[in-house]
Short mmCIF file of C-alpha atoms and ligand atoms in Angstrom, two decimals:
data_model
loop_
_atom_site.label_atom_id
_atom_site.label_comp_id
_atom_site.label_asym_id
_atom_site.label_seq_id
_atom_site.Cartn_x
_atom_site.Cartn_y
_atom_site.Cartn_z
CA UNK A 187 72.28 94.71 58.66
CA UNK A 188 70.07 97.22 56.69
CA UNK A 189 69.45 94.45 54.56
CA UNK A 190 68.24 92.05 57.23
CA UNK A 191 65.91 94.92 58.68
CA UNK A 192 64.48 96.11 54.89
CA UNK A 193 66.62 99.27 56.07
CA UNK A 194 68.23 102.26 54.16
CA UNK A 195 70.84 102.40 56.33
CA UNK A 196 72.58 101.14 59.32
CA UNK A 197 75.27 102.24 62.00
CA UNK A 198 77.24 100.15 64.04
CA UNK A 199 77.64 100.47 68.00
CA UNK A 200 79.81 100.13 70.91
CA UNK A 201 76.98 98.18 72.86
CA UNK A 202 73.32 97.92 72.55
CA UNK A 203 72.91 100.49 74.52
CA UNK A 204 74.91 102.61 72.85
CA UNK A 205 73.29 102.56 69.97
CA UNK A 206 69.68 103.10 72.54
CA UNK A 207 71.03 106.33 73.77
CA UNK A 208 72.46 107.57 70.92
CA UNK A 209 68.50 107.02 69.63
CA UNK A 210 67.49 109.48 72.12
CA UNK A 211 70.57 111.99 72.14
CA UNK A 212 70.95 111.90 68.56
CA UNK A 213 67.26 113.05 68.17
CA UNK A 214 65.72 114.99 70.90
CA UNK A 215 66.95 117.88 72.99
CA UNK A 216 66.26 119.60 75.87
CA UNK A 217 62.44 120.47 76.51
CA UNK A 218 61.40 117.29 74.53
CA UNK A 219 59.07 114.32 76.05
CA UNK A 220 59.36 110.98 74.71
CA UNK A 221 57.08 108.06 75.00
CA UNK A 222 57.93 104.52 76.06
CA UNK A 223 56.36 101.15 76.76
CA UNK A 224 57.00 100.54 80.64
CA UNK A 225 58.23 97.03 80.13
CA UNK A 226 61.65 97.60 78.89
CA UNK A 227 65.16 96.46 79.43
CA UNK A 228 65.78 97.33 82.38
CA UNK A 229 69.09 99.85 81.08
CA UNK A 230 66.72 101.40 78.72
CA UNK A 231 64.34 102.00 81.49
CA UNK A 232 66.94 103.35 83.68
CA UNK A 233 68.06 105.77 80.50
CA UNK A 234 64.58 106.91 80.27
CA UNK A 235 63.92 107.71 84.50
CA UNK A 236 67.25 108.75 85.30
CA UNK A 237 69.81 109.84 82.27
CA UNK A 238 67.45 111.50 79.99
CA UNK A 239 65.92 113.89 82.92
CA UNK A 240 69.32 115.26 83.41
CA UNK A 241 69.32 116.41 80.12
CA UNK A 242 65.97 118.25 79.84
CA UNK A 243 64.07 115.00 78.30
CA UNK A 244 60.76 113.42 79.61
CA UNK A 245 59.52 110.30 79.46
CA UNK A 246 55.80 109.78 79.69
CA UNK A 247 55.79 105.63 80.03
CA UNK A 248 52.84 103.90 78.64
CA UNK A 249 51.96 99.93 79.24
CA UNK A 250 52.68 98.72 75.63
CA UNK A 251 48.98 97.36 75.15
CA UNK A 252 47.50 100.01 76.74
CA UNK A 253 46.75 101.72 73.31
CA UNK A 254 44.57 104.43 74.32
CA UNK A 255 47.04 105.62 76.63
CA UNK A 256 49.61 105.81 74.14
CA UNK A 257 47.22 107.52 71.83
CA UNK A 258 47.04 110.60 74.52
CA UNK A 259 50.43 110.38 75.36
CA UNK A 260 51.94 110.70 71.67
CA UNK A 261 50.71 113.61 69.83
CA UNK A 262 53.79 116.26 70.94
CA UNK A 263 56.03 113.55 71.99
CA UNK A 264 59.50 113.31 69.74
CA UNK A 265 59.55 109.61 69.42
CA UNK A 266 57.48 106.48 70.68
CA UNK A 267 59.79 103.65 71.62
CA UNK A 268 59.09 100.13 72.56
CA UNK A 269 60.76 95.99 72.20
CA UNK A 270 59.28 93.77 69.47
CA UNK A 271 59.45 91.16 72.27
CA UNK A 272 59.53 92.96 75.81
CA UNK A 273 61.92 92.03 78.43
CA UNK A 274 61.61 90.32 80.98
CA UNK A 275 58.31 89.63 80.33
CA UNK A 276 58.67 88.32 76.79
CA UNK A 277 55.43 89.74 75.80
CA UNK A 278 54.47 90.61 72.11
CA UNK A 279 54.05 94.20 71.13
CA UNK A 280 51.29 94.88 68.28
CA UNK A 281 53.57 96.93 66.08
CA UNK A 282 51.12 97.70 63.20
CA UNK A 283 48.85 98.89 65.67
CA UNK A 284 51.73 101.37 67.67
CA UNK A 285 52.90 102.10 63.94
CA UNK A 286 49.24 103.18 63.28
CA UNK A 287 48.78 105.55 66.37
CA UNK A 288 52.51 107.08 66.02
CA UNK A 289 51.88 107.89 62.19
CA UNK A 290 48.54 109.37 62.68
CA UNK A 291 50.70 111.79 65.04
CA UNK A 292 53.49 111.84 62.99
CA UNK A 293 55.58 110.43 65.35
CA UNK A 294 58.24 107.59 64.55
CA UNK A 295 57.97 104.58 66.10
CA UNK A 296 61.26 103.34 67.26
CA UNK A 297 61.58 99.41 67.93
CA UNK A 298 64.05 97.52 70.11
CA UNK A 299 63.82 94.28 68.06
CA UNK A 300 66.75 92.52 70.22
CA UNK A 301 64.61 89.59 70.85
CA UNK A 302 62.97 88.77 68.33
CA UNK A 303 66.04 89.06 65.67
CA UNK A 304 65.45 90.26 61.88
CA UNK A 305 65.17 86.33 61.84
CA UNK A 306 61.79 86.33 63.17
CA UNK A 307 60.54 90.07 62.93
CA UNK A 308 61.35 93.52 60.64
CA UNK A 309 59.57 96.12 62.28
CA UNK A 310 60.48 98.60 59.26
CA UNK A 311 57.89 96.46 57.72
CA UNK A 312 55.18 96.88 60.34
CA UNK A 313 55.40 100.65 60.37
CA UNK A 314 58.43 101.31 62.38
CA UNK A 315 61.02 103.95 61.64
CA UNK A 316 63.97 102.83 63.24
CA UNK A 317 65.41 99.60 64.90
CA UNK A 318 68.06 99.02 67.42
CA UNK A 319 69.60 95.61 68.38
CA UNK A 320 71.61 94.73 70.75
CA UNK A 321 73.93 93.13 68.55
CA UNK A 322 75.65 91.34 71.61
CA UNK A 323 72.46 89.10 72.09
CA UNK A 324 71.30 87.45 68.66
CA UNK A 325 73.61 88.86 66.19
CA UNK A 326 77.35 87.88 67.73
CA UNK A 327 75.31 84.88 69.06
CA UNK A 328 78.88 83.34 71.06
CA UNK A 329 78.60 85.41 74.02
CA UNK A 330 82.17 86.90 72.89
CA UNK A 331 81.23 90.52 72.17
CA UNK A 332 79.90 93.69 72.82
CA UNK A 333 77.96 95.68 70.21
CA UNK A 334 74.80 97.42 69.40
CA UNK A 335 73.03 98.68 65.69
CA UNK A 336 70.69 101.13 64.35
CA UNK A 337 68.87 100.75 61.24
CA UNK A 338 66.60 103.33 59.69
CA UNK A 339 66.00 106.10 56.59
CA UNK A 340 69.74 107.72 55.69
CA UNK A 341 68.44 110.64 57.30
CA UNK A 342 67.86 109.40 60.42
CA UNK A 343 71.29 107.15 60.40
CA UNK A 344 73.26 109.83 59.16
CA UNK A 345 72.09 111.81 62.67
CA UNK A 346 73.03 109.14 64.72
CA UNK A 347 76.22 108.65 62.84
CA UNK A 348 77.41 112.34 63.17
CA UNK A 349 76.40 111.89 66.68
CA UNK A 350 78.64 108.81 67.31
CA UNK A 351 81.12 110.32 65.48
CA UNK A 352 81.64 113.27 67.51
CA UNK A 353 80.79 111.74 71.20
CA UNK A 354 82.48 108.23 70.40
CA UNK A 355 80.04 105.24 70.97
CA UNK A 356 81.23 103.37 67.52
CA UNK A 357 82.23 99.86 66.82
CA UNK A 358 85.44 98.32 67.16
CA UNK A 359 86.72 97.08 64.01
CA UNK A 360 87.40 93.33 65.89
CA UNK A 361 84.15 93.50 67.31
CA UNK A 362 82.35 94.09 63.75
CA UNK A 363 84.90 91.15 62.23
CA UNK A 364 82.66 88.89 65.15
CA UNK A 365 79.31 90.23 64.50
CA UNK A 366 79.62 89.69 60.91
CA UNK A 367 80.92 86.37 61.77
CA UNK A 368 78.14 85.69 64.27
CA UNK A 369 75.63 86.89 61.29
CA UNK A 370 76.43 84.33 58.98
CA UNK A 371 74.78 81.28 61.33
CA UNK A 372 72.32 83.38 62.96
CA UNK A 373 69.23 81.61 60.82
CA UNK A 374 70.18 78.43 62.38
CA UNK A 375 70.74 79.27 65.50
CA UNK A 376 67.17 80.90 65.78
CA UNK A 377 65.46 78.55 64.24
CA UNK A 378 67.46 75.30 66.52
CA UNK A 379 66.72 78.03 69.75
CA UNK A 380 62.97 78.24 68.81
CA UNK A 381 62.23 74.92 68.56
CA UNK A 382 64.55 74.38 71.83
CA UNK A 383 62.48 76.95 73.73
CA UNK A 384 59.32 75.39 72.90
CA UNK A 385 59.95 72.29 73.87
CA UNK A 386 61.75 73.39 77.59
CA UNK A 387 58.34 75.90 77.98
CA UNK A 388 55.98 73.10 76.94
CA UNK A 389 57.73 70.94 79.62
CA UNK A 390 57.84 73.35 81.82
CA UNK A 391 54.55 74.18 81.81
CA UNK A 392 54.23 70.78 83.45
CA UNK A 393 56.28 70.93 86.28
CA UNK A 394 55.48 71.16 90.02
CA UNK A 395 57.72 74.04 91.26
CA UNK A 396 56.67 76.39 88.28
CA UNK A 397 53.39 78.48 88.69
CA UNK A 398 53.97 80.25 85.21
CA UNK A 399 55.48 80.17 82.27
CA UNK A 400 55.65 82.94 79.54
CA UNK A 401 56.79 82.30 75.82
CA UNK A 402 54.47 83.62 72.83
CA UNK A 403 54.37 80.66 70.58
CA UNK A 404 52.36 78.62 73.84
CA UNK A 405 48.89 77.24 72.91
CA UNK A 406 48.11 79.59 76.70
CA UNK A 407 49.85 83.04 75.88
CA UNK A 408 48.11 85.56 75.01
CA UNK A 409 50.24 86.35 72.68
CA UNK A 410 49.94 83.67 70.77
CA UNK A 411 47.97 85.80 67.70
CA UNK A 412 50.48 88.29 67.91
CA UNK A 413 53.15 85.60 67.71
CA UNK A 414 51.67 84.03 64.31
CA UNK A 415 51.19 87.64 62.74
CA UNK A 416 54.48 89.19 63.43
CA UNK A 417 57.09 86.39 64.36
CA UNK A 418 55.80 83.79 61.63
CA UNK A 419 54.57 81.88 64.26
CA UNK A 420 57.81 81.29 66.74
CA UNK A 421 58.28 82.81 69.88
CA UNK A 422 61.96 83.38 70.42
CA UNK A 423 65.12 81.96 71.74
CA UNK A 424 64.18 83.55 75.38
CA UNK A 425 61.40 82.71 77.48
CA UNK A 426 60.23 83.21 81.19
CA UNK A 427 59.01 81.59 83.84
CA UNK A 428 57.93 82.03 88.03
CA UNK A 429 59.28 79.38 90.47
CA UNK A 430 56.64 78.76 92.83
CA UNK A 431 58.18 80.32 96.22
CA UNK A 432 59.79 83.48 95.31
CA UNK A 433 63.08 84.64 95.52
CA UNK A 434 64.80 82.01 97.64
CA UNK A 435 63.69 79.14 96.10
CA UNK A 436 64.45 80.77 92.66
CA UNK A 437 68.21 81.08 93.87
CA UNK A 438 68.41 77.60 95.22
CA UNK A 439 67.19 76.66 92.02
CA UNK A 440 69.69 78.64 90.09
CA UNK A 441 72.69 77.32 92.11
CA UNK A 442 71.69 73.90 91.58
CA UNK A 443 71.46 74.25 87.51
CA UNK A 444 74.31 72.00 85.83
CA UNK A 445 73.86 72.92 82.11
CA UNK A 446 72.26 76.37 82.32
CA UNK A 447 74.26 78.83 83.26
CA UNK A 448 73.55 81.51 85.78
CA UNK A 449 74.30 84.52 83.47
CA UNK A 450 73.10 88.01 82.29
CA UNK A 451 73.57 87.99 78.55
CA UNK A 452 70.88 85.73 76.16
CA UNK A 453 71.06 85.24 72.72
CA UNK A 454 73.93 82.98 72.33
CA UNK A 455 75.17 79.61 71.75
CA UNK A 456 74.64 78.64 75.59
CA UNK A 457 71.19 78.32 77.59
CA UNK A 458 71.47 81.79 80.42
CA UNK A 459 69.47 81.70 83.19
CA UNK A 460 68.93 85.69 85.48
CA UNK A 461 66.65 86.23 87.94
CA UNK A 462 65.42 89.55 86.57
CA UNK A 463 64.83 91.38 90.00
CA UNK A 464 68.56 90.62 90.73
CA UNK A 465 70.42 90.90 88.29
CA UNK A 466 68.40 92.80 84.85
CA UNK A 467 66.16 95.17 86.45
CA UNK A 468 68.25 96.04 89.35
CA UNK A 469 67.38 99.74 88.26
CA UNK A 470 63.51 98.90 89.36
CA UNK A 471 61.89 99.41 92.55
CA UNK A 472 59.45 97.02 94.04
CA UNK A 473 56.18 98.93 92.40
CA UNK A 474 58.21 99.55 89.09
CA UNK A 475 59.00 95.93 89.06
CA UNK A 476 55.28 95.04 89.72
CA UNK A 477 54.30 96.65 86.97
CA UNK A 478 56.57 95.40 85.12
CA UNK A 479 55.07 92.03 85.62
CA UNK A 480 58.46 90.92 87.34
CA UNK A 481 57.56 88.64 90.60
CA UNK A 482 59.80 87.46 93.03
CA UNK A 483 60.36 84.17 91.38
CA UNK A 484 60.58 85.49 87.96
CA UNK A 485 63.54 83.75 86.17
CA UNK A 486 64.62 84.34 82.35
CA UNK A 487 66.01 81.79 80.24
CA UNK A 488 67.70 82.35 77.34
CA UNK A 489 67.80 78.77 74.95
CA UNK A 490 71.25 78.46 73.43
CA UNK A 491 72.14 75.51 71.05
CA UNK A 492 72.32 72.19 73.56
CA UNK A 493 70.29 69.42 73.31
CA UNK A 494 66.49 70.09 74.54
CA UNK A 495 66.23 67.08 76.39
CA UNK A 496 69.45 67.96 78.25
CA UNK A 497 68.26 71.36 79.02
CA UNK A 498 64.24 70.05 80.49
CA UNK A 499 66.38 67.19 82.37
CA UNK A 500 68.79 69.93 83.84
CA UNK A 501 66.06 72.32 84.88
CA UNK A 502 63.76 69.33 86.52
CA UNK A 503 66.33 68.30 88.55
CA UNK A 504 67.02 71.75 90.13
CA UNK A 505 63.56 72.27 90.96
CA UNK A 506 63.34 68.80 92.53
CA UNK A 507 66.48 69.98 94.23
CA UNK A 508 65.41 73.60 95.17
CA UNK A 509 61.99 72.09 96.60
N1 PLP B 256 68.00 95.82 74.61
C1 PLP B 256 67.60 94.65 75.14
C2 PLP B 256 66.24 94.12 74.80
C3 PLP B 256 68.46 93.95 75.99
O1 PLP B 256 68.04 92.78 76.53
C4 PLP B 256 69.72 94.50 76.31
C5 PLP B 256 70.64 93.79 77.22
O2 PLP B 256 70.34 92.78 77.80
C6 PLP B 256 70.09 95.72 75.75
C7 PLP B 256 69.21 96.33 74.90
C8 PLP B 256 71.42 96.33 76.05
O3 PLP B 256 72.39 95.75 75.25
P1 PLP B 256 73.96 95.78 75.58
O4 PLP B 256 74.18 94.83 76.71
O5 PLP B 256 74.57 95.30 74.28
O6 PLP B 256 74.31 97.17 75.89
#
């Protein structure tokens, strides 16, 4: 996995966010502040409002593209953490740029880079100092395991090591048997779920029932730039879109899905569908899930390995259906 990531060293996880937490207990301690993008998995925002408070740690969150906002809120801060792709929203963070402003401070930037996959991104070699996965997502890539990885300098690893060493959030030797496994056909899958998620956000960019749609490599995202310079051009296996109608319509919709499973995981060999205000970012009220970008119709889909075709039919119907 250091490998993948251009790393010097890696530690394995008991979930992803294990190996998240053990990023912020393994390095700061009471009286420090950390800074974080506001659109975050929803756990890791949680972790950052509600665990790390109890333990004497701030968070001062920052809108990832708000950059002169981070450039206050860094200098004095022990780490500056964001996603290479940001969840829900799947919107593209200018690492080089947050690599820039955290260096000048001397500050490491620490990337979730769950998403996007070493496949498509390695932050280490936008400026980043550390990467965690959650190795459950893109890495196992069967939806039949748990697991989470750092990758950074030995220094930093060998922290976060001692750490899980002594307070026990480390890797079952089963579950690193499947993640090694999983590794082995991750290229293909990523590259088959790319093309896949294209195609469904392209079509669904064209149906009635859908008001948005939110995937990086799309001629209208404005991410598209970012998307070219940091994910050679392909926007992920996940993408996002708002039914037209809010939050009921979005469930009728969901129950009336045939191949695309109502599910919270993403990632994996089989197309997930959450509504994020339900089920991922529980942990958010209604003003923290506005800013968030997170409306009431506000679906995720993860793109697993099925036929393209069967997955646009699939999703047309239940629109027609939740209409
Ligand atoms: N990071 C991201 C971006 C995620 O989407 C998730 C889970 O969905 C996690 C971390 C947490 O991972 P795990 O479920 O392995 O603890």
């Amino acid at each position: 996995m250091a490998d993948l990531e251009g790393a010097e060293s890696a530690e394995a996880f008991s979930s992803g966010m294990a190996a998240i937490s053990s990023v912020f207990f393994a390095l700061c301690s009471a009286g420090d502040r950390v800074v974080a993008a506001r659109q975050l998995y929803g756990g890791t925002h949680s972790t950052t409002q509600h665990v790390l408070p109890r333990f004497g740690i701030e968070t001062t969150l920052c809108n990832v593209d708000d950059f002169d906002a981070i450039d206050v809120a860094v200098p004095g801060a022990k780490l500056l953490y964001c996603e290479t792709i940001g969840n829900p929203a799947i919107r593209v963070a200018d690492l080089p740029r947050l690599a820039h402003i955290a260096a000048r401070h001397d500050v490491p930037l620490v990337v979730d880079n769950t998403f996007a996959s070493p496949v498509l991104c390695r932050p280490i070699e936008h400026g980043a100092s550390l990467v965690v996965h959650s190795a459950t997502k893109f890495i196992g890539g069967h939806h039949d395991l748990i697991a989470g990885v750092a990758c950074g300098d030995a220094a930093t690893i060998g922290r976060m090591r001692e750490w899980a060493r002594e307070v026990g959030p480390t890797m079952s030797p089963f579950t690193a048997f499947l993640a090694l496994r999983g590794m082995k056909t991750m290229p293909l899958r990523i590259e088959r779920s790319c093309d896949s998620a294209l195609q469904v956000a392209e079509a669904l960019e064209k149906m009635g029932g859908v008001t948005e749609v939110f995937y990086p490599a799309l001629g209208s995202s404005p991410d598209k730039d970012l998307c070219e310079r940091l994910l050679d051009g392909r926007g992920g296996g996940t993408l996002a879109f708002d039914v037209a109608g809010g939050k009921d319509r979005a469930a009728r919709f969901q129950s009336a899905l045939r191949l695309v499973a109502p599910a919270a995981s993403l990632g994996g060999i089989h197309s997930l569908i959450v509504h994020a205000a339900s089920v991922t970012h529980t942990q958010l009220g209604p003003d923290e899930l506005d800013a968030a970008g997170i409306s009431g119709g506000f679906c995720r889909l993860s793109i697993g390995l099925e036929d393209p075709e069967d997955l646009i039919d699939d999703l047309a119907q239940a629109l027609d259906a939740s209409a």
